[in-house]
CSV table of C-alpha atoms in Angstrom, one decimal:
chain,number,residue,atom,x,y,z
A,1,UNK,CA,0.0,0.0,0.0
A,2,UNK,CA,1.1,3.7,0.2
A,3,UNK,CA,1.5,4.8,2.9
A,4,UNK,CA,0.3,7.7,4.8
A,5,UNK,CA,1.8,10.1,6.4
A,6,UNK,CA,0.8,12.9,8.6
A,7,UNK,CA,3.7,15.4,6.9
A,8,UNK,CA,4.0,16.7,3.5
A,9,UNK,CA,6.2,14.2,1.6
A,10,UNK,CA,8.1,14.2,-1.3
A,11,UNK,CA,7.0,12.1,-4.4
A,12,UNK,CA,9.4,10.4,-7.1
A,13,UNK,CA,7.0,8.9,-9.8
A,14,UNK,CA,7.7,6.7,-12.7
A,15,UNK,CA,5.3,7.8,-15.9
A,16,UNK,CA,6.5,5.5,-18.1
A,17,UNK,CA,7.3,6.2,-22.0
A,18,UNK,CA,4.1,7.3,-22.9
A,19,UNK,CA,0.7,8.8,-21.9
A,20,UNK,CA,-0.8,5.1,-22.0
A,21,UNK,CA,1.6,4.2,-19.5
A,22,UNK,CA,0.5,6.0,-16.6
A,23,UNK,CA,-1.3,4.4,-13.3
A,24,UNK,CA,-4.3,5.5,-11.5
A,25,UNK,CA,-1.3,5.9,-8.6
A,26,UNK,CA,0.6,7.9,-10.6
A,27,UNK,CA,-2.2,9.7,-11.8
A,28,UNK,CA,-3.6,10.8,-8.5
A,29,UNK,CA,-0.3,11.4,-6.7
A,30,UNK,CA,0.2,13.9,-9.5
A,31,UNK,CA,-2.7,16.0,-9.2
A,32,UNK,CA,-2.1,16.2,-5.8
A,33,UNK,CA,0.7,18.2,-5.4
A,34,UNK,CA,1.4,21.2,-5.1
A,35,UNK,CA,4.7,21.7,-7.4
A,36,UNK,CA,6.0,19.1,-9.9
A,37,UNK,CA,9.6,18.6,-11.2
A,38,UNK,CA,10.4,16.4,-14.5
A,39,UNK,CA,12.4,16.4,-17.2
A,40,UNK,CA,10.8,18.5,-20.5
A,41,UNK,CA,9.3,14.1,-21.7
A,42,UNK,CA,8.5,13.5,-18.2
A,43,UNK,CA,6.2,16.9,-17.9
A,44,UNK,CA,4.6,16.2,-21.2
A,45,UNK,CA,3.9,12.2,-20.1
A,46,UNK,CA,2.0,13.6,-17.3
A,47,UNK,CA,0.8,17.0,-18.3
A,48,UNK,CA,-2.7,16.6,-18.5
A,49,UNK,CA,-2.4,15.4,-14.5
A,50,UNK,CA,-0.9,18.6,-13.5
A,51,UNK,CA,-2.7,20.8,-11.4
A,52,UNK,CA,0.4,22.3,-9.2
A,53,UNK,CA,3.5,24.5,-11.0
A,54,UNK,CA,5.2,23.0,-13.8
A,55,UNK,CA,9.6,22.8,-13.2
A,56,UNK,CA,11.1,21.7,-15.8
A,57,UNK,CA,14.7,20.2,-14.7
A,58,UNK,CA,17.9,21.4,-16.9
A,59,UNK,CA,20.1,20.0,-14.5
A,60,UNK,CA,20.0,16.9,-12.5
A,61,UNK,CA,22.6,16.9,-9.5
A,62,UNK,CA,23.0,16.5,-5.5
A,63,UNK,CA,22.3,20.4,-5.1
A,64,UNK,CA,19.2,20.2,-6.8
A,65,UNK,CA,17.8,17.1,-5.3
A,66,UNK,CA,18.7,18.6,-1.7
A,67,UNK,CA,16.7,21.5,-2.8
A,68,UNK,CA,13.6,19.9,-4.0
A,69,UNK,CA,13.6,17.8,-0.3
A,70,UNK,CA,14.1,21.1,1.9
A,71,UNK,CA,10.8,22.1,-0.4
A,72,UNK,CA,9.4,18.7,0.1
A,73,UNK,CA,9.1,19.9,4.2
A,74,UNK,CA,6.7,22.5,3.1
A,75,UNK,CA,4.6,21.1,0.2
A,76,UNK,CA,3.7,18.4,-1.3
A,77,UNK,CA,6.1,18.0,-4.7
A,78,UNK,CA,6.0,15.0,-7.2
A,79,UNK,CA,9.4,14.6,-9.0
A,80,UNK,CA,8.7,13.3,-12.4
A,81,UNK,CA,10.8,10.1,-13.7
A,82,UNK,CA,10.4,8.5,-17.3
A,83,UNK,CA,10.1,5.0,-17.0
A,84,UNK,CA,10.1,3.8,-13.5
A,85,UNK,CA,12.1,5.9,-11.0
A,86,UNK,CA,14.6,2.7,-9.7
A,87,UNK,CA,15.4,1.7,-13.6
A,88,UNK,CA,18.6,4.1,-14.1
A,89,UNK,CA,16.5,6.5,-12.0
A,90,UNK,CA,16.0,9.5,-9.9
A,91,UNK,CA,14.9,7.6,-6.9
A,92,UNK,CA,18.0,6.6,-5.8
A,93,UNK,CA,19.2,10.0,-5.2
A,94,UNK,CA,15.8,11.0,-2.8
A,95,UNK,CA,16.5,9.2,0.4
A,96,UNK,CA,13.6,10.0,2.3
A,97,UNK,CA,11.2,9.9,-0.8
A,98,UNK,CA,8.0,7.7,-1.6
A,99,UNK,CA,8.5,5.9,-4.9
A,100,UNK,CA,6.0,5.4,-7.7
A,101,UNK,CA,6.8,2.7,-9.8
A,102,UNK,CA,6.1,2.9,-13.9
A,103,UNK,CA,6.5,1.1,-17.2
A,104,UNK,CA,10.7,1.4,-17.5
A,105,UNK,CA,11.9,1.1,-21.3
A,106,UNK,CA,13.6,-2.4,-19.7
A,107,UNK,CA,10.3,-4.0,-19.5
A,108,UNK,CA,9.2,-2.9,-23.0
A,109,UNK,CA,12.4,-4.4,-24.5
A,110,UNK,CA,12.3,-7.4,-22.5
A,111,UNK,CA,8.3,-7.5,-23.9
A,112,UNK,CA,9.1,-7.0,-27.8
A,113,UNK,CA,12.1,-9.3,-27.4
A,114,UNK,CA,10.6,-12.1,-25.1
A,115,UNK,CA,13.0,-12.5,-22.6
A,116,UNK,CA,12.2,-12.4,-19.0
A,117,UNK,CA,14.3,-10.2,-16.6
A,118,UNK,CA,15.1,-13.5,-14.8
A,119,UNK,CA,17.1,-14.2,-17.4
A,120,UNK,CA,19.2,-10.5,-17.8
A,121,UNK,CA,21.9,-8.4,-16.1
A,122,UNK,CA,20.5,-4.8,-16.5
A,123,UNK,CA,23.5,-2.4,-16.8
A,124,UNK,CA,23.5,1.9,-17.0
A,125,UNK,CA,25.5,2.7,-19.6
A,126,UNK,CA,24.3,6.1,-19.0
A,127,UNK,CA,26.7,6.7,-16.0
A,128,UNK,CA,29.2,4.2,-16.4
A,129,UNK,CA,31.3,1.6,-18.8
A,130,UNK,CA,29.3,-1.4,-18.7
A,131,UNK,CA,31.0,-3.9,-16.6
A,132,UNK,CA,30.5,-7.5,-17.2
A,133,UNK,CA,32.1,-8.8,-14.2
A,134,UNK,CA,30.8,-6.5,-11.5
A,135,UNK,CA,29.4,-8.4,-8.4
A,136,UNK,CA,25.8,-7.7,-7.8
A,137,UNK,CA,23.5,-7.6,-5.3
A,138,UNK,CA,20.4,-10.0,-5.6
A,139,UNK,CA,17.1,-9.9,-5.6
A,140,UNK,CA,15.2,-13.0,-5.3
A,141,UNK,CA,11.8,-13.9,-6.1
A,142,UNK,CA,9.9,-16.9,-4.4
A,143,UNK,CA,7.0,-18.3,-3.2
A,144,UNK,CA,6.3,-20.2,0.1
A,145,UNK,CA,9.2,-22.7,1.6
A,146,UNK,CA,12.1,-21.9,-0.5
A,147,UNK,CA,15.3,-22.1,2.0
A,148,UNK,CA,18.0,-19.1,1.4
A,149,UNK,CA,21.4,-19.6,2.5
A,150,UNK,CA,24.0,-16.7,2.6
A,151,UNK,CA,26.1,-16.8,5.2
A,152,UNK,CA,27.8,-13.6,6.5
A,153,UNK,CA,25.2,-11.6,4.2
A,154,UNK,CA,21.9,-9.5,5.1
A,155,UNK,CA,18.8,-9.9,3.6
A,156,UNK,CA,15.8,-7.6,3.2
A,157,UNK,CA,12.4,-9.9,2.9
A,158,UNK,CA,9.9,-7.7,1.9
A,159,UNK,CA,6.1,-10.1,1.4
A,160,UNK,CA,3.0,-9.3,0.4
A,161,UNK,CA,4.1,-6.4,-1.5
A,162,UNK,CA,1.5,-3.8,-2.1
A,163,UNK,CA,-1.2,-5.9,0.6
A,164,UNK,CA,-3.0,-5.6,3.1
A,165,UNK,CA,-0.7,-7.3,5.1
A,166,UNK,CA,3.0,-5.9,3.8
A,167,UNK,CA,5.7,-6.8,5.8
A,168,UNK,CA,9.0,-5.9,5.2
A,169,UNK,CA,12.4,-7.3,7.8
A,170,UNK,CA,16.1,-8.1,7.8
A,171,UNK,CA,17.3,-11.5,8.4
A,172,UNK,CA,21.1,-13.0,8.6
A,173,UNK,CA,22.9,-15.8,7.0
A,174,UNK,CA,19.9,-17.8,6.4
A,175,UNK,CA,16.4,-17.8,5.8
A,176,UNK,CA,13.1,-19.6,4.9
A,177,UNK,CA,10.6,-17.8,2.6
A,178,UNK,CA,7.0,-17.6,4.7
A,179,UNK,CA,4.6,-16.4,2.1
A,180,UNK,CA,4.1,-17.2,-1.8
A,181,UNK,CA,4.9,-13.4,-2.5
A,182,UNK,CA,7.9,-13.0,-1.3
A,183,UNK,CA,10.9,-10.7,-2.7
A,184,UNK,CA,14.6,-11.5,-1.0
A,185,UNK,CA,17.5,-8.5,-1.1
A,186,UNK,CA,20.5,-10.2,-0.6
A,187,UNK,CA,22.8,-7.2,-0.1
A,188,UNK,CA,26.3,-9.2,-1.6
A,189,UNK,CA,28.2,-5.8,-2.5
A,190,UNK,CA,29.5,-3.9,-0.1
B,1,UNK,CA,4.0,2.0,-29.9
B,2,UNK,CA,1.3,-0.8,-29.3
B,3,UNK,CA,1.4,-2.4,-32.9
B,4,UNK,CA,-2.0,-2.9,-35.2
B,5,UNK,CA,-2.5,-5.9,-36.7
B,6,UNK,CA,-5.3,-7.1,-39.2
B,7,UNK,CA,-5.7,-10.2,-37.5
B,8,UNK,CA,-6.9,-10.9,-34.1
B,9,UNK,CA,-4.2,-10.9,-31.6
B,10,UNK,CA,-3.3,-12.6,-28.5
B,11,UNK,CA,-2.4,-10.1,-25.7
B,12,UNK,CA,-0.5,-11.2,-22.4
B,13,UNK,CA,-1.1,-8.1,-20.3
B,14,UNK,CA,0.9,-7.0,-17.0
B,15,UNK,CA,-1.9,-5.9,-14.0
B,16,UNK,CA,0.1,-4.6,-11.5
B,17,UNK,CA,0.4,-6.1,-7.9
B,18,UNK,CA,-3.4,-3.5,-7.6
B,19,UNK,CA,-6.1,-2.0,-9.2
B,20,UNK,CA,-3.9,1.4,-9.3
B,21,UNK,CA,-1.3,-0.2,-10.8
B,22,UNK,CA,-3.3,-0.5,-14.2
B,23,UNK,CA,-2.3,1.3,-17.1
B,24,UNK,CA,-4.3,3.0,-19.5
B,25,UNK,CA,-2.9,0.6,-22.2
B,26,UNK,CA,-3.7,-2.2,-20.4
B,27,UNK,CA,-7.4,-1.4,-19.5
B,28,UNK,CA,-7.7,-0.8,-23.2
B,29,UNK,CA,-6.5,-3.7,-24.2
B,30,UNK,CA,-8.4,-6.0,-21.6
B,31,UNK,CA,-11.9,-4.4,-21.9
B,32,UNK,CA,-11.6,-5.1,-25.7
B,33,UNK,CA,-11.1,-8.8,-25.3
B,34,UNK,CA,-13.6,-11.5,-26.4
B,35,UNK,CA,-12.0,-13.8,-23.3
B,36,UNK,CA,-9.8,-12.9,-20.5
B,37,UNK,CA,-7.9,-15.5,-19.0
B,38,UNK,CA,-5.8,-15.3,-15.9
B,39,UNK,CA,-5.1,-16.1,-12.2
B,40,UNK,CA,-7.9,-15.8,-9.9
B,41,UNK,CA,-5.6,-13.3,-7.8
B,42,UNK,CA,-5.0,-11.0,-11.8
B,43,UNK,CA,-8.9,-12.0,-12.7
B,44,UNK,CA,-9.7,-9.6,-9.6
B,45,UNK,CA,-7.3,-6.6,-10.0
B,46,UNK,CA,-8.5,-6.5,-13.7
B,47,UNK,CA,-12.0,-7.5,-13.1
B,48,UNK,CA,-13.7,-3.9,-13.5
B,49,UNK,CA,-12.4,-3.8,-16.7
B,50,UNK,CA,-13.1,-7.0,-18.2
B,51,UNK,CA,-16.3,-7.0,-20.7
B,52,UNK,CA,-15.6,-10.5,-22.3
B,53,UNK,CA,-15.9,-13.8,-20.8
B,54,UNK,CA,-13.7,-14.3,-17.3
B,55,UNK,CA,-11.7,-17.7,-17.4
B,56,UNK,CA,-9.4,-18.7,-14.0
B,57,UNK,CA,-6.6,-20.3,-14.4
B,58,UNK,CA,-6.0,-23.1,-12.3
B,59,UNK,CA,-3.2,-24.8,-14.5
B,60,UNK,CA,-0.4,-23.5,-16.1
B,61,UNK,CA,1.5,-25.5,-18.6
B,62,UNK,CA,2.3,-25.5,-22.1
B,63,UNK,CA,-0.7,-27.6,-23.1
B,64,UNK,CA,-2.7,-24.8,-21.7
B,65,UNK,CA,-0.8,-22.0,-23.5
B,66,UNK,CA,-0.8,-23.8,-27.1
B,67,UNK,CA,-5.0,-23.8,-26.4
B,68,UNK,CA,-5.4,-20.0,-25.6
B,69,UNK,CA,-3.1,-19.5,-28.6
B,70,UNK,CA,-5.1,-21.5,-31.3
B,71,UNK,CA,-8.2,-19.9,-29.8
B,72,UNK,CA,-6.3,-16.4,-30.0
B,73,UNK,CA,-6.5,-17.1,-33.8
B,74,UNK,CA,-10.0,-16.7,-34.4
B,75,UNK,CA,-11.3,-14.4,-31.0
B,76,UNK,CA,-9.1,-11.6,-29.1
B,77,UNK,CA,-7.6,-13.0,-26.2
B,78,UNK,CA,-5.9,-11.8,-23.2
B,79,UNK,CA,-4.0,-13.9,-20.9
B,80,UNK,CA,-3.3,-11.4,-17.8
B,81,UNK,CA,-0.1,-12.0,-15.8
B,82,UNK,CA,0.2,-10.0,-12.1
B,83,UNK,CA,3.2,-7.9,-12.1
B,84,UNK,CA,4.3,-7.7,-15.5
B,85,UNK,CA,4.8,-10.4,-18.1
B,86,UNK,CA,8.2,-10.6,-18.7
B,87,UNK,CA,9.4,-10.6,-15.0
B,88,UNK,CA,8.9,-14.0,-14.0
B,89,UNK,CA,5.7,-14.1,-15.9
B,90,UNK,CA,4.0,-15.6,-18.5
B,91,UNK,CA,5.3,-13.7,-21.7
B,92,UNK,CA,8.2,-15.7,-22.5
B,93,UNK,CA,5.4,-18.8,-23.0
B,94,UNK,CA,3.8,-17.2,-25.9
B,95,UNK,CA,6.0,-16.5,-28.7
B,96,UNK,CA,3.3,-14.6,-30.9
B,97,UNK,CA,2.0,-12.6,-28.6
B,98,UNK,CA,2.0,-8.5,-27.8
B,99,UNK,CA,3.4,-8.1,-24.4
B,100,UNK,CA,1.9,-5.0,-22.7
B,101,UNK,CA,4.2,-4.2,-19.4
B,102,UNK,CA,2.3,-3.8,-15.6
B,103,UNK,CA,4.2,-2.8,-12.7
B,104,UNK,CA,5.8,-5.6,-11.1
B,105,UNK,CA,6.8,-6.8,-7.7
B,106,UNK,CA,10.8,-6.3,-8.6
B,107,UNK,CA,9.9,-2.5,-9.0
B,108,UNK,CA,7.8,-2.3,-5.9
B,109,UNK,CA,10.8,-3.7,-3.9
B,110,UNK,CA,13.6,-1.5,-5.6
B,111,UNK,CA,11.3,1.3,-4.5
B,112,UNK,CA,11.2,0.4,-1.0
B,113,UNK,CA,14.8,0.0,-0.5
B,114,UNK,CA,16.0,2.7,-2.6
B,115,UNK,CA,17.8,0.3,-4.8
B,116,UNK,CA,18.1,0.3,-9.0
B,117,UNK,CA,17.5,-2.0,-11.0
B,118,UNK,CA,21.3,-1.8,-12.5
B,119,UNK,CA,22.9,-3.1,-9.3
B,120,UNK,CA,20.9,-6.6,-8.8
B,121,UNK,CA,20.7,-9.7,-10.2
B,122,UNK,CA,17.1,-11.2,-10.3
B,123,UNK,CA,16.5,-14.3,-10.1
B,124,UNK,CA,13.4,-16.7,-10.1
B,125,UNK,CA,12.7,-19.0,-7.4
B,126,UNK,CA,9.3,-19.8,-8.1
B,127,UNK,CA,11.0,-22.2,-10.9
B,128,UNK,CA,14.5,-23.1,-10.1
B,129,UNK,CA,17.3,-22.9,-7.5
B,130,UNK,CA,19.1,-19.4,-7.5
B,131,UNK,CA,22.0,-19.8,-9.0
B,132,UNK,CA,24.7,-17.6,-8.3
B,133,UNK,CA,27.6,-17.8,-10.9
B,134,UNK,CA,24.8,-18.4,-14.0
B,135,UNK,CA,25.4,-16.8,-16.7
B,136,UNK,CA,23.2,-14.3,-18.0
B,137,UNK,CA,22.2,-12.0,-21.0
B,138,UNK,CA,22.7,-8.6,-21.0
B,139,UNK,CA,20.7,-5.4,-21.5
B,140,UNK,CA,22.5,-2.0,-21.8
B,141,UNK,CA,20.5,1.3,-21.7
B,142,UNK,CA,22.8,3.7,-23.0
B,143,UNK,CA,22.1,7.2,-24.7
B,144,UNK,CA,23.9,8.4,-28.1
B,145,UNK,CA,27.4,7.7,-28.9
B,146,UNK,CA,28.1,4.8,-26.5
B,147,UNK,CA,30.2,2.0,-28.3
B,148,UNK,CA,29.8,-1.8,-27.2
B,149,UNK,CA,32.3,-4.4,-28.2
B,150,UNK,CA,30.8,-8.2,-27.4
B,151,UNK,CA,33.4,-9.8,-30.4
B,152,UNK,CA,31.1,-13.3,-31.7
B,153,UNK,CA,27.9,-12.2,-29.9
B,154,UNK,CA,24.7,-11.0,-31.1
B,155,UNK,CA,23.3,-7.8,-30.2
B,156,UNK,CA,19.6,-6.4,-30.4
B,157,UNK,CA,19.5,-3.0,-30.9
B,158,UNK,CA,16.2,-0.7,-29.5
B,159,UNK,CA,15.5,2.4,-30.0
B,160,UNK,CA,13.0,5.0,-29.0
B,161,UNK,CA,10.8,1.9,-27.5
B,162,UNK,CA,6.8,3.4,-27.7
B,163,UNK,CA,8.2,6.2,-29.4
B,164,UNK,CA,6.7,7.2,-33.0
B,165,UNK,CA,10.4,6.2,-34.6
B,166,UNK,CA,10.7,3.2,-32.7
B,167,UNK,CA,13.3,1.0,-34.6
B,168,UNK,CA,14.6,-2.4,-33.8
B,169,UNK,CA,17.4,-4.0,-35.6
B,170,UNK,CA,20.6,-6.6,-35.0
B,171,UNK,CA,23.8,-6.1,-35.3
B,172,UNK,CA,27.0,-8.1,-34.8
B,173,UNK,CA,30.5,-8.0,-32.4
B,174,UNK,CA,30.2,-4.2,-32.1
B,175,UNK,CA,28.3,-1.2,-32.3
B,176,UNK,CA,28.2,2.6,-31.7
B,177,UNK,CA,24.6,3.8,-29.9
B,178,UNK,CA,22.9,6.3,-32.0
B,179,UNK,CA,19.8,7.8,-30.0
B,180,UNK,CA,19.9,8.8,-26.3
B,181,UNK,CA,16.6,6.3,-25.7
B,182,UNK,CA,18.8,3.3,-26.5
B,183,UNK,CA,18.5,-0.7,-25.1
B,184,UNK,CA,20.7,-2.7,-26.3
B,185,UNK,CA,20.1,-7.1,-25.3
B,186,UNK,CA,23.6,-8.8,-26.0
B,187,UNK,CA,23.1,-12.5,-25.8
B,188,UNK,CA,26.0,-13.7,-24.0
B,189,UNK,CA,24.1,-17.3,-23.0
B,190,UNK,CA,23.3,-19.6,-25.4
């Protein structure tokens, strides 16, 4: 679920790659604030969901995110991300931000090519070289009674994702998945 | 862009881990459909929007998928997969079909712990043990002028995915990127 909180809070929302794209989440968390930041495709994505002032972002860079948060205290503000904001994103950079997931260009690759994500490394060749043997984190995905072992390492479960009954908790070394929704972080990079 | 064809089509459509997860695209699609197959848990999240006749899946195998495809031939058909298709879904099973994305669980949980999708590995326990040294296939999002070298490999080049000049095309052992909306899949596995 999204959660609710009792102070203004800052928005990062994937729209996608095109109008069609957008969720009724998106859709409503954008109408609802008061100031919206994207880039020039991001506004025009979401455009007809605007209610709030338009910004349209030249530059993208710590000072600027740090700004948007100390507004974020004040008012409710949506920043804009094409495609989904964790898929060479702007979420990363907003710590303390609620994320709004969208249709990422990756999933309408892996759609027109027929491979599923389970089977890819996704690399950013955006901000750096791609590196084939980089060591990754993981991020598992399992139903009820499947037994984890990775000793020395954390994991985040997070179950029921988007339920009623959402839980999200650490573990160590080893685990047993509890619930047939069940996503596993293991965090293997340092 | 979602592609017209003369003939009746077999849609797999992502729904989303909610209702608010929907897409415009995919409500389209689904409300347009002569038979809607899918999970009981997808039947529900899509439910307000299906018109045609509601089918629950209660099997999944491949005799199943060859029947919803040789029905797909003469009736639209959607098969809707929670999450999205291609992330441990049922798009890879149809090779004819259009793939329209949903918001999957992988997204959700990148969101919550403020990670990308370029520094994990995903991996699908639903259908095998996690393997940790597999090797896998690689997709590059890169923006103009990025050069790739993968000497003996096959590369599939995709540009400006749902734009208006989307282009897809293969290439071999190297290549220089030539839009900034660029996804390149280099099949390292074979």
């Amino acid at each position: 679920m999204l959660r609710v909180r009792n102070r203004d809070v800052l928005f990062v929302v994937g729209v996608g790659l095109k109008k069609e794209h957008l969720t009724d989440e998106a859709k409503k968390v954008i109408s609802r604030a008061k100031k919206v930041y994207g880039s020039a495709k991001a506004i025009k994505i979401a455009e007809d969901w605007i209610v709030g002032e338009k910004v349209i972002m030249k530059k993208f860079g710590e000072e600027i995110y740090r700004e948007i948060e100390r507004e974020s205290e004040e008012s409710d503000v949506v920043v804009l991300s094409t495609g989904d904001p964790m898929v060479a994103g702007l979420g990363k950079f907003f710590r303390d931000a609620e994320i709004v997931p969208g249709i990422s260009s990756v999933q309408v690759a892996l759609g027109r090519i027929k491979a599923d994500l389970c089977e890819v490394s996704v690399l950013n060749a955006h901000s750096q070289e791609p590196g084939l043997s980089e060591e990754r984190n993981l991020m598992i995905l399992a139903k009820k009674g499947v037994r984890l072992e990775f000793l020395g390492k954390r994991m985040i479960v997070l179950e029921n994702l988007e339920g009623e009954d959402e839980k999200i908790y650490q573990v160590q070394d080893t685990f047993e998945t509890e619930s047939d929704y069940t996503v596993v972080f293991v965090e293997v990079k340092k």
